[in-house]
Coordinates of C-alpha atoms in Angstrom, one line a residue:
Chain A
M1 CA 16.3 6.3 -11.2
K2 CA 17.9 3.7 -8.9
K3 CA 15.8 0.7 -8.2
L4 CA 16.4 -2.8 -6.8
I5 CA 14.5 -4.6 -9.6
N6 CA 15.2 -6.8 -12.6
N7 CA 12.8 -5.6 -15.2
P8 CA 10.1 -2.9 -14.7
E9 CA 7.6 -5.0 -16.5
H10 CA 8.0 -7.9 -14.2
V11 CA 7.9 -6.2 -10.8
V12 CA 4.4 -7.3 -9.8
E13 CA 4.7 -10.9 -10.7
E14 CA 8.2 -11.3 -9.2
M15 CA 7.0 -9.6 -6.0
L16 CA 4.0 -12.0 -5.7
E17 CA 6.1 -15.0 -6.4
G18 CA 8.6 -13.8 -3.8
M19 CA 5.8 -13.5 -1.3
V20 CA 4.6 -17.0 -1.9
A21 CA 8.1 -18.3 -1.7
A22 CA 8.6 -16.6 1.7
F23 CA 5.2 -17.6 3.2
P24 CA 4.1 -20.8 1.6
G25 CA 2.2 -21.8 4.7
Y26 CA 0.1 -18.7 4.5
V27 CA -0.6 -17.9 0.9
R28 CA -0.6 -19.2 -2.7
K29 CA -0.8 -17.5 -6.1
L30 CA -3.6 -18.3 -8.6
E31 CA -1.9 -19.7 -11.6
G32 CA -2.0 -17.2 -14.5
F33 CA -3.4 -14.4 -12.3
N34 CA -1.9 -11.7 -10.1
V35 CA -4.0 -12.9 -7.2
I36 CA -2.8 -14.1 -3.8
V37 CA -5.2 -16.2 -1.8
R38 CA -5.1 -17.9 1.6
A39 CA -3.2 -21.2 1.3
D40 CA -6.4 -23.0 2.6
A41 CA -8.9 -21.0 0.4
P42 CA -11.8 -21.4 0.0
V43 CA -12.6 -21.7 3.7
K44 CA -15.9 -23.6 3.7
G45 CA -18.8 -21.7 5.2
K46 CA -16.8 -18.5 5.9
V47 CA -17.5 -15.2 4.1
G48 CA -14.6 -14.5 1.7
L49 CA -12.9 -11.1 1.8
V50 CA -11.4 -9.8 -1.4
S51 CA -9.4 -6.6 -1.6
G52 CA -6.9 -5.2 -3.9
G53 CA -5.8 -2.3 -6.1
G54 CA -2.8 -1.1 -7.9
S55 CA 0.5 -2.5 -6.7
G56 CA 3.1 -0.2 -5.1
H57 CA 1.3 -0.1 -1.7
E58 CA 2.9 -3.1 -0.2
P59 CA 2.3 -4.8 2.2
S60 CA -1.3 -3.9 1.0
H61 CA -3.1 -5.9 0.0
A62 CA -1.7 -9.3 -0.5
G63 CA 0.4 -9.0 2.7
F64 CA -2.9 -9.0 4.7
V65 CA -4.1 -12.3 3.3
G66 CA -4.4 -14.9 6.0
R67 CA -6.3 -16.1 9.0
G68 CA -8.4 -13.3 10.5
M69 CA -8.0 -10.8 7.6
L70 CA -8.3 -11.1 3.8
D71 CA -8.9 -14.3 1.8
A72 CA -7.5 -12.7 -1.4
G73 CA -5.5 -9.7 -2.5
V74 CA -5.7 -8.8 -6.2
A75 CA -2.6 -6.9 -7.5
G76 CA -2.9 -4.6 -10.5
A77 CA 0.0 -3.0 -12.3
V78 CA 1.8 -0.3 -10.2
F79 CA -0.8 2.3 -9.2
T80 CA -3.3 0.8 -11.7
S81 CA -6.5 -1.0 -10.7
P82 CA -6.6 -4.7 -11.4
T83 CA -9.0 -5.7 -14.2
P84 CA -12.4 -7.4 -13.6
D85 CA -11.2 -10.8 -14.9
Q86 CA -8.5 -10.9 -12.2
I87 CA -10.8 -9.9 -9.4
F88 CA -13.4 -12.4 -10.6
E89 CA -10.9 -15.2 -10.4
A90 CA -10.1 -14.1 -6.8
V91 CA -13.8 -14.1 -5.9
K92 CA -14.3 -17.6 -7.4
A93 CA -11.2 -18.9 -5.5
V94 CA -12.3 -17.7 -2.1
D95 CA -16.1 -18.3 -2.2
G96 CA -16.7 -20.9 0.5
G97 CA -20.5 -20.8 0.0
A98 CA -21.2 -17.9 2.4
G99 CA -20.6 -15.1 -0.2
V100 CA -17.8 -12.7 -0.8
L101 CA -17.2 -9.1 0.4
L102 CA -15.2 -6.8 -1.9
I103 CA -13.3 -4.1 0.0
I104 CA -12.6 -1.3 -2.5
K105 CA -10.6 1.9 -2.1
N106 CA -12.5 4.9 -3.5
Y107 CA -10.8 5.5 -6.8
T108 CA -12.8 5.7 -10.1
G109 CA -10.9 2.8 -11.7
D110 CA -11.0 0.5 -8.7
V111 CA -14.7 1.0 -8.1
M112 CA -15.6 0.3 -11.7
N113 CA -13.3 -2.8 -12.1
F114 CA -14.5 -4.3 -8.8
E115 CA -18.2 -3.6 -9.7
M116 CA -17.8 -5.3 -13.0
A117 CA -16.2 -8.3 -11.3
G118 CA -19.0 -8.4 -8.8
E119 CA -21.6 -8.5 -11.7
M120 CA -19.6 -11.3 -13.3
A121 CA -19.6 -13.3 -10.0
E122 CA -23.3 -12.7 -9.5
M123 CA -24.0 -14.1 -13.0
E124 CA -22.2 -17.2 -11.8
G125 CA -24.5 -17.4 -8.8
I126 CA -21.9 -16.2 -6.2
K127 CA -23.3 -13.8 -3.6
V128 CA -21.3 -10.6 -3.6
A129 CA -21.4 -7.4 -1.5
K130 CA -19.1 -4.5 -1.6
V131 CA -17.9 -1.6 0.6
V132 CA -15.9 1.4 -0.6
V133 CA -13.4 2.9 1.8
N134 CA -12.9 6.7 1.7
D135 CA -11.0 7.7 4.8
D136 CA -8.8 10.5 3.4
V137 CA -10.0 13.8 4.9
A138 CA -7.7 15.8 2.6
V139 CA -10.1 15.5 -0.3
E140 CA -13.4 17.4 0.1
N141 CA -16.3 15.2 0.4
S142 CA -18.8 16.2 -2.2
T143 CA -21.4 14.1 -4.1
Y144 CA -20.4 16.1 -7.2
T145 CA -16.9 14.7 -7.3
T146 CA -15.3 11.3 -7.1
G147 CA -15.2 12.0 -3.4
R148 CA -12.6 11.1 -0.8
R149 CA -9.9 8.6 -1.5
G150 CA -9.3 5.4 0.3
I151 CA -5.9 5.2 2.0
A152 CA -4.4 3.5 5.1
G153 CA -7.7 3.3 7.0
T154 CA -8.5 0.5 4.6
V155 CA -6.3 -1.8 6.7
F156 CA -8.6 -1.3 9.7
V157 CA -11.5 -2.5 7.4
H158 CA -9.5 -5.5 6.5
K159 CA -8.7 -6.3 10.1
I160 CA -12.1 -5.8 11.6
A161 CA -14.3 -7.3 8.8
G162 CA -11.7 -10.1 8.6
A163 CA -12.2 -10.8 12.3
K164 CA -16.0 -10.8 11.9
A165 CA -15.8 -13.2 9.0
Q166 CA -13.4 -15.5 10.9
A167 CA -15.9 -15.5 13.8
G168 CA -18.6 -16.8 11.5
G169 CA -20.5 -13.6 10.6
T170 CA -22.8 -13.7 7.7
L171 CA -22.2 -11.6 4.5
D172 CA -24.7 -9.0 5.7
E173 CA -23.0 -8.8 9.2
V174 CA -19.5 -8.6 7.8
K175 CA -20.6 -5.9 5.4
A176 CA -22.3 -4.0 8.2
V177 CA -19.2 -4.0 10.4
A178 CA -17.1 -2.9 7.5
E179 CA -19.4 0.0 6.9
K180 CA -19.2 0.8 10.6
V181 CA -15.4 1.0 10.3
I182 CA -15.6 3.2 7.2
A183 CA -18.0 5.6 9.0
N184 CA -15.6 5.9 11.9
V185 CA -12.1 6.0 10.3
R186 CA -10.3 9.1 9.2
S187 CA -6.8 9.6 7.8
M188 CA -4.6 12.2 6.3
G189 CA -1.1 12.0 4.9
M190 CA 1.8 14.2 3.7
A191 CA 4.8 13.7 1.5
L192 CA 8.4 14.9 1.6
T193 CA 9.5 13.3 -1.7
P194 CA 7.7 11.8 -4.7
C195 CA 8.1 8.2 -5.9
V196 CA 9.0 6.7 -9.2
V197 CA 6.7 4.2 -10.9
P198 CA 9.1 1.6 -12.3
A199 CA 7.6 1.5 -15.8
A200 CA 7.6 5.4 -16.0
G201 CA 11.1 5.8 -14.7
K202 CA 10.6 9.3 -13.5
P203 CA 8.9 10.9 -10.5
T204 CA 5.1 11.2 -10.5
F205 CA 5.5 14.8 -9.4
T206 CA 8.2 17.1 -8.2
L207 CA 8.8 18.8 -4.8
G208 CA 11.5 21.3 -4.1
E209 CA 14.3 20.3 -1.8
D210 CA 12.8 22.3 1.0
E211 CA 9.1 21.7 0.2
M212 CA 6.5 19.2 1.3
E213 CA 2.9 18.5 0.3
I214 CA 0.1 18.1 2.8
G215 CA -2.8 15.9 1.9
M216 CA -0.9 14.1 -0.8
G217 CA -2.6 10.9 -2.1
I218 CA -0.9 7.5 -2.1
H219 CA -0.4 7.7 -5.9
G220 CA 0.9 11.2 -5.7
E221 CA -2.5 12.9 -6.3
P222 CA -2.5 16.6 -5.4
G223 CA -3.0 17.5 -1.8
T224 CA -4.4 20.5 -0.1
M225 CA -1.3 22.6 0.4
R226 CA 2.3 22.7 -0.7
T227 CA 4.6 24.6 1.7
K228 CA 8.1 24.9 3.0
I229 CA 9.0 22.0 5.2
M230 CA 7.9 22.3 8.9
K231 CA 8.9 20.6 12.1
A232 CA 7.3 17.1 12.7
D233 CA 5.2 18.5 15.6
E234 CA 3.8 21.2 13.4
I235 CA 3.0 18.8 10.6
V236 CA 1.3 16.4 13.1
E237 CA -0.7 19.3 14.6
H238 CA -2.0 20.2 11.1
L239 CA -2.9 16.7 10.1
M240 CA -4.5 16.0 13.5
S241 CA -6.6 19.2 13.4
K242 CA -8.1 18.1 10.1
I243 CA -8.7 14.5 11.3
L244 CA -10.1 15.3 14.7
T245 CA -12.6 17.8 13.6
D246 CA -13.9 15.6 10.8
I247 CA -16.2 13.0 12.5
P248 CA -15.7 14.8 14.9
F249 CA -13.8 12.9 17.6
K250 CA -15.0 13.9 21.1
P251 CA -13.5 13.9 24.6
G252 CA -14.0 10.4 26.1
D253 CA -13.8 8.6 22.8
E254 CA -11.6 5.6 22.4
V255 CA -9.5 5.2 19.3
A256 CA -7.1 3.0 17.5
V257 CA -4.2 4.9 15.9
M258 CA -2.1 4.0 12.9
I259 CA 1.1 5.8 11.8
N260 CA 1.7 4.6 8.3
G261 CA 5.1 5.2 6.7
L262 CA 4.8 5.8 2.9
G263 CA 7.9 3.8 2.0
A264 CA 11.0 5.8 2.8
T265 CA 10.2 7.2 6.3
P266 CA 12.4 5.9 9.0
I267 CA 10.7 4.2 12.0
M268 CA 12.4 6.9 14.1
E269 CA 10.4 9.6 12.4
Q270 CA 7.2 7.6 12.7
F271 CA 7.7 7.4 16.5
I272 CA 8.5 11.1 16.6
M273 CA 5.2 11.7 14.9
Y274 CA 3.4 9.4 17.3
N275 CA 4.9 11.1 20.3
K276 CA 3.0 14.3 19.2
V277 CA -0.1 12.4 18.2
S278 CA -0.3 10.9 21.7
K279 CA 0.1 14.3 23.4
I280 CA -2.6 15.8 21.2
L281 CA -5.0 12.9 22.0
K282 CA -4.3 13.3 25.7
E283 CA -5.1 17.0 25.5
H284 CA -8.4 16.2 23.8
D285 CA -9.1 13.5 26.5
I286 CA -9.3 10.8 23.8
K287 CA -8.1 7.4 25.0
V288 CA -5.9 5.2 22.8
H289 CA -6.9 1.5 22.8
R290 CA -4.3 0.3 20.3
T291 CA -1.5 1.8 18.3
Y292 CA 0.0 0.5 15.1
I293 CA 3.3 2.0 13.8
G294 CA 5.0 0.9 10.6
E295 CA 4.3 0.4 6.9
F296 CA 0.8 -0.7 6.0
M297 CA -0.2 1.2 2.9
T298 CA 2.9 2.5 1.2
S299 CA 3.5 4.5 -1.9
L300 CA 6.7 2.9 -3.3
E301 CA 9.7 4.9 -2.0
M302 CA 7.8 8.0 -1.2
A303 CA 9.0 9.8 2.0
G304 CA 6.1 10.9 4.2
A305 CA 3.5 9.3 6.4
S306 CA -0.2 9.3 7.2
I307 CA -2.1 9.3 10.4
T308 CA -5.2 7.3 10.8
L309 CA -7.7 7.4 13.7
L310 CA -10.5 4.9 14.2
K311 CA -13.2 5.6 16.7
L312 CA -14.1 2.4 18.5
D313 CA -17.1 1.0 20.3
E314 CA -17.2 -2.3 22.2
E315 CA -17.9 -4.3 19.0
L316 CA -15.1 -2.8 17.0
K317 CA -12.7 -3.1 20.0
K318 CA -13.4 -6.8 20.3
L319 CA -12.9 -7.4 16.6
L320 CA -9.8 -5.3 16.4
D321 CA -8.3 -7.2 19.4
A322 CA -9.0 -10.6 17.8
P323 CA -6.0 -12.6 16.6
A324 CA -4.8 -12.3 13.0
D325 CA -2.0 -14.1 11.3
T326 CA -0.9 -12.9 7.9
P327 CA 2.5 -12.3 6.2
A328 CA 2.4 -8.6 7.2
F329 CA 0.1 -8.4 10.2
R330 CA 0.3 -10.7 13.2
Q331 CA -1.5 -10.2 16.4
F332 CA -2.1 -12.8 19.0
Chain K
M1 CA -25.0 1.7 -46.5
A2 CA -24.6 -1.7 -44.8
T3 CA -21.6 -3.7 -43.7
D4 CA -21.0 -7.4 -43.0
A5 CA -18.9 -8.8 -40.2
A6 CA -15.7 -8.4 -42.2
G7 CA -16.5 -4.8 -42.8
L8 CA -17.1 -4.3 -39.1
V9 CA -13.7 -5.7 -38.4
K10 CA -12.2 -3.3 -40.9
I11 CA -13.9 -0.4 -39.1
L12 CA -12.5 -1.6 -35.8
E13 CA -9.0 -1.9 -37.3
K14 CA -9.2 1.7 -38.4
V15 CA -10.3 2.7 -34.8
A16 CA -7.3 0.8 -33.4
E17 CA -5.0 2.5 -35.9
K18 CA -6.3 5.9 -35.0
I19 CA -5.8 5.3 -31.3
S20 CA -2.3 4.0 -31.9
E21 CA -1.4 7.1 -34.0
N22 CA -2.6 9.3 -31.1
R23 CA -0.9 7.3 -28.4
E24 CA 1.5 10.1 -27.4
F25 CA -1.1 12.9 -27.8
L26 CA -3.7 11.2 -25.5
T27 CA -1.0 10.4 -22.9
E28 CA 0.1 14.0 -23.0
L29 CA -3.5 15.2 -22.4
D30 CA -3.7 12.8 -19.5
S31 CA -0.5 13.9 -17.9
A32 CA -2.0 17.4 -17.4
I33 CA -5.0 16.3 -15.4
G34 CA -4.7 12.5 -14.8
D35 CA -2.0 9.9 -14.5
A36 CA -0.4 10.1 -17.9
D37 CA -1.3 6.7 -19.2
H38 CA -4.5 7.0 -21.3
G39 CA -2.8 6.8 -24.7
I40 CA -0.5 4.0 -23.5
N41 CA -3.4 1.9 -22.1
M42 CA -5.8 2.5 -24.9
S43 CA -3.3 1.6 -27.6
K44 CA -2.3 -1.5 -25.6
G45 CA -6.0 -2.5 -25.5
F46 CA -6.7 -1.9 -29.1
S47 CA -3.6 -3.8 -30.2
A48 CA -5.0 -6.7 -28.2
V49 CA -8.4 -6.2 -29.8
V50 CA -6.9 -6.4 -33.4
E51 CA -4.9 -9.5 -32.4
K52 CA -7.9 -11.2 -31.0
L53 CA -10.1 -10.4 -34.0
H54 CA -7.5 -11.8 -36.4
S55 CA -7.1 -15.0 -34.4
Q56 CA -10.7 -16.0 -34.9
K57 CA -13.3 -15.5 -37.6
I58 CA -16.7 -14.4 -36.2
D59 CA -19.7 -13.8 -38.4
D60 CA -22.0 -12.4 -35.7
C61 CA -21.5 -8.6 -35.5
G62 CA -22.8 -8.6 -31.9
A63 CA -20.3 -11.2 -30.9
I64 CA -17.5 -9.2 -32.5
L65 CA -18.4 -6.1 -30.5
K66 CA -18.7 -8.2 -27.3
T67 CA -15.2 -9.6 -28.0
V68 CA -13.9 -6.1 -28.3
G69 CA -15.5 -5.1 -25.0
M70 CA -14.1 -8.2 -23.1
T71 CA -10.7 -7.6 -24.5
L72 CA -10.6 -3.9 -23.6
V73 CA -11.8 -4.7 -20.1
S74 CA -9.0 -7.2 -19.5
T75 CA -6.2 -5.2 -21.1
V76 CA -6.8 -1.5 -20.7
G77 CA -7.1 -1.3 -17.0
G78 CA -7.8 1.9 -15.0
A79 CA -11.2 3.5 -15.6
S80 CA -11.1 3.5 -19.4
G81 CA -11.1 -0.3 -19.5
P82 CA -14.4 -0.8 -17.8
L83 CA -15.9 2.2 -19.5
Y84 CA -15.1 1.4 -23.1
G85 CA -15.4 -2.3 -22.3
T86 CA -18.9 -1.9 -21.1
A87 CA -19.7 0.4 -24.0
F88 CA -18.7 -2.3 -26.6
M89 CA -20.4 -5.1 -24.7
K90 CA -23.6 -3.2 -24.4
A91 CA -23.5 -2.3 -28.1
G92 CA -22.8 -6.0 -28.9
Q93 CA -25.8 -7.1 -27.0
A94 CA -28.0 -4.7 -29.0
V95 CA -27.0 -6.2 -32.4
A96 CA -26.5 -9.8 -31.2
G97 CA -27.0 -12.4 -33.9
K98 CA -26.8 -9.9 -36.8
S99 CA -24.5 -10.8 -39.7
S100 CA -24.7 -7.4 -41.2
L101 CA -25.3 -3.9 -39.9
D102 CA -27.1 -0.9 -41.5
F103 CA -27.2 2.7 -40.6
Q104 CA -29.9 2.2 -38.0
D105 CA -27.8 -0.4 -36.3
F106 CA -24.9 2.0 -36.3
V107 CA -27.1 4.5 -34.4
T108 CA -28.2 1.8 -32.0
I109 CA -24.7 0.7 -31.3
L110 CA -23.6 4.2 -30.4
E111 CA -26.8 4.8 -28.4
Q112 CA -26.1 1.6 -26.4
A113 CA -22.4 2.4 -26.0
L114 CA -23.4 5.8 -24.4
E115 CA -25.9 4.0 -22.1
G116 CA -23.1 1.6 -21.1
I117 CA -20.7 4.4 -20.3
K118 CA -23.2 6.4 -18.3
Y119 CA -24.2 3.3 -16.3
R120 CA -20.6 2.3 -15.6
G121 CA -19.3 5.7 -14.9
K122 CA -22.4 7.2 -13.3
A123 CA -21.6 10.2 -15.4
Q124 CA -23.7 12.9 -17.0
R125 CA -23.0 15.6 -19.6
G126 CA -20.9 18.5 -18.2
E127 CA -18.6 16.5 -15.9
K128 CA -15.6 16.5 -18.3
T129 CA -15.8 12.9 -19.4
I130 CA -16.4 10.7 -22.5
V131 CA -20.1 11.6 -22.3
D132 CA -19.3 15.1 -23.3
S133 CA -18.2 14.1 -26.8
L134 CA -20.3 11.0 -27.3
E135 CA -23.7 12.2 -26.2
P136 CA -23.9 15.2 -28.6
A137 CA -23.1 12.9 -31.5
V138 CA -25.6 10.3 -30.4
D139 CA -28.3 13.0 -30.0
I140 CA -27.8 14.1 -33.6
L141 CA -27.8 10.6 -35.0
K142 CA -31.0 9.8 -33.1
D143 CA -32.7 13.0 -34.2
E144 CA -31.8 12.7 -37.9
K145 CA -31.6 8.9 -38.4
D146 CA -34.3 9.0 -41.0
S147 CA -32.7 11.7 -43.0
G148 CA -31.9 10.9 -46.7
D149 CA -28.3 12.0 -46.6
K150 CA -26.6 9.6 -44.1
G151 CA -23.2 11.0 -44.9
L152 CA -24.2 14.5 -43.9
V153 CA -25.8 13.2 -40.6
M154 CA -22.6 11.4 -39.7
E155 CA -20.6 14.5 -40.5
K156 CA -22.8 16.6 -38.3
A157 CA -22.6 14.0 -35.5
L158 CA -18.8 14.1 -35.7
N159 CA -18.7 17.9 -35.5
A160 CA -20.9 17.8 -32.5
A161 CA -18.5 15.4 -30.8
K162 CA -15.6 17.7 -31.7
E163 CA -17.4 20.6 -30.2
G164 CA -18.0 18.4 -27.1
V165 CA -14.3 17.9 -26.8
E166 CA -13.7 21.6 -27.0
Y167 CA -16.4 22.2 -24.4
T168 CA -14.5 20.0 -21.9
R169 CA -11.7 22.6 -21.8
S170 CA -14.1 25.1 -20.2
I171 CA -15.5 22.9 -17.4
I172 CA -14.4 21.5 -14.0
A173 CA -13.8 17.7 -13.9
K174 CA -16.3 16.0 -11.6
K175 CA -15.3 12.4 -12.2
G176 CA -12.1 10.4 -11.9
R177 CA -8.7 11.5 -10.8
A178 CA -9.0 14.9 -12.5
S179 CA -11.8 15.8 -10.1
Y180 CA -9.2 16.1 -7.3
L181 CA -7.8 19.2 -9.1
G182 CA -11.1 21.0 -8.9
E183 CA -10.8 24.4 -10.7
R184 CA -7.3 23.6 -11.7
S185 CA -8.8 21.2 -14.3
I186 CA -10.2 24.1 -16.3
G187 CA -8.4 24.8 -19.5
H188 CA -7.4 21.2 -20.1
Q189 CA -9.1 19.1 -22.7
D190 CA -10.5 15.8 -21.4
P191 CA -8.5 12.8 -22.6
G192 CA -11.5 10.4 -22.5
A193 CA -13.7 12.8 -24.5
T194 CA -10.9 13.1 -27.0
S195 CA -10.2 9.4 -27.4
C196 CA -13.9 8.9 -27.9
Y197 CA -14.0 11.5 -30.6
L198 CA -11.0 10.0 -32.3
M199 CA -12.7 6.5 -32.3
L200 CA -15.8 8.0 -33.8
Q201 CA -13.8 9.9 -36.4
A202 CA -12.0 6.7 -37.5
A203 CA -15.3 4.7 -37.7
I204 CA -17.1 7.3 -39.7
E205 CA -14.1 7.8 -42.1
K206 CA -14.0 4.1 -42.7
I207 CA -17.8 3.7 -43.1
K208 CA -17.8 6.5 -45.7
E209 CA -14.8 5.1 -47.5
M210 CA -16.5 1.7 -47.7
S211 CA -19.8 3.2 -48.9
V212 CA -17.9 4.9 -51.7
N213 CA -16.4 1.6 -52.7
G214 CA -19.8 0.1 -52.8
L215 CA -19.5 -2.0 -49.7

């Protein structure tokens, strides 16, 4: 295993310290906790947005802390949910009196830890609401399982709920718009290579030199299909057919698109993917309002990418277009 | 049988020891259907529990169990932390203020622990979770709590938990990371059901040993 690190046990803390050192005007770290908050937190009268999860998905989540997006990002160990005491500190630090919304990705551990933190905060008299993001169409949606996972679509929830909170929305309004994004966002990813959790020192799974896995989760969870590698256009066609038929997206719809590299996918390949996405959307008479290409929700050094589509209405368009200024997401 | 706070700490130390002995085994079970960290995280959590219990002397059995729960929640992580943490906190609430525990309290503690786990994990029996080993044991303890031979009742409860662990091999995971595997989870023993059985085994062994010694 080759990694540009000092000590596997210190990766999260050193990363967060580095982020604060690089963006002191934007963020600060809560002393003694792996929590990044807006430099000016708590913002009085504004609903606070707290998200987080295991580390290894950078720039999620701390990279999206800033004006117009999150108020706090809580960083667990690599691929491990943060604990309730950490999340609780984040909630306390960003509560400006208008309540706090927890944005949770749908993983068993994340949901339980955030729920416990929410209960702790409520006992202290802080108003808390939560939403659970489950945009990954690769996992079957059944009430009898854990259900769909939350992946890159979560960033659209950060952006849009963040804009609503920044505009003075109440906790109920911010939660409602977050739920609307969740109802209208769908993603699916694929992997060409696994990744190595620093503390484990070996790959989370193995893929043959000529193999890929479709529907792979951002922690290397099993996907829907392992096959010989295909051409980019064929891969995109497969992912898009699953995504488009899911809501479903209809001719005349307007969408935002995100191509999300998982950590080791060249920008060149992301544009090659988008080239095909754009053609498919044109064929389906679906209009693209905005496109985001890059790394938003990575999986350490995994090679691969996910595609996310968000179906927009006038309210979502306005909030998506609103400015945001964070270490990893800037839009003016 | 009855135990004071010092006895309760000894039981918890035994539980920690059992988890630590089975660190690799639990991790191995987890690597088949989860993310290969159950033994590592649980033994990390229980080391912290023992350290915490040694750093302060608490006479209230409820407070001891609550401390265990809080420590697990902040050190274990993943799903096991909140699940076992809630279990111990809920058990602690039920015996709050007591300086000694009898057999009926032991039953109450496990009953409340089960309640806590079901509440936190929204799980029921048959979903390949901790509930599959804990609930059968609690059922026996509740049904036979007035029996004269407490030792036998505990033995039967432990056997029921063990059968529960075996049962998890035959069913599909419906909770947690293992649920993504669907049918591929069949044939594998659930790490959570197993760690719960081991904890129960350690506690019962210690309780019996202390009873023999007249504690």
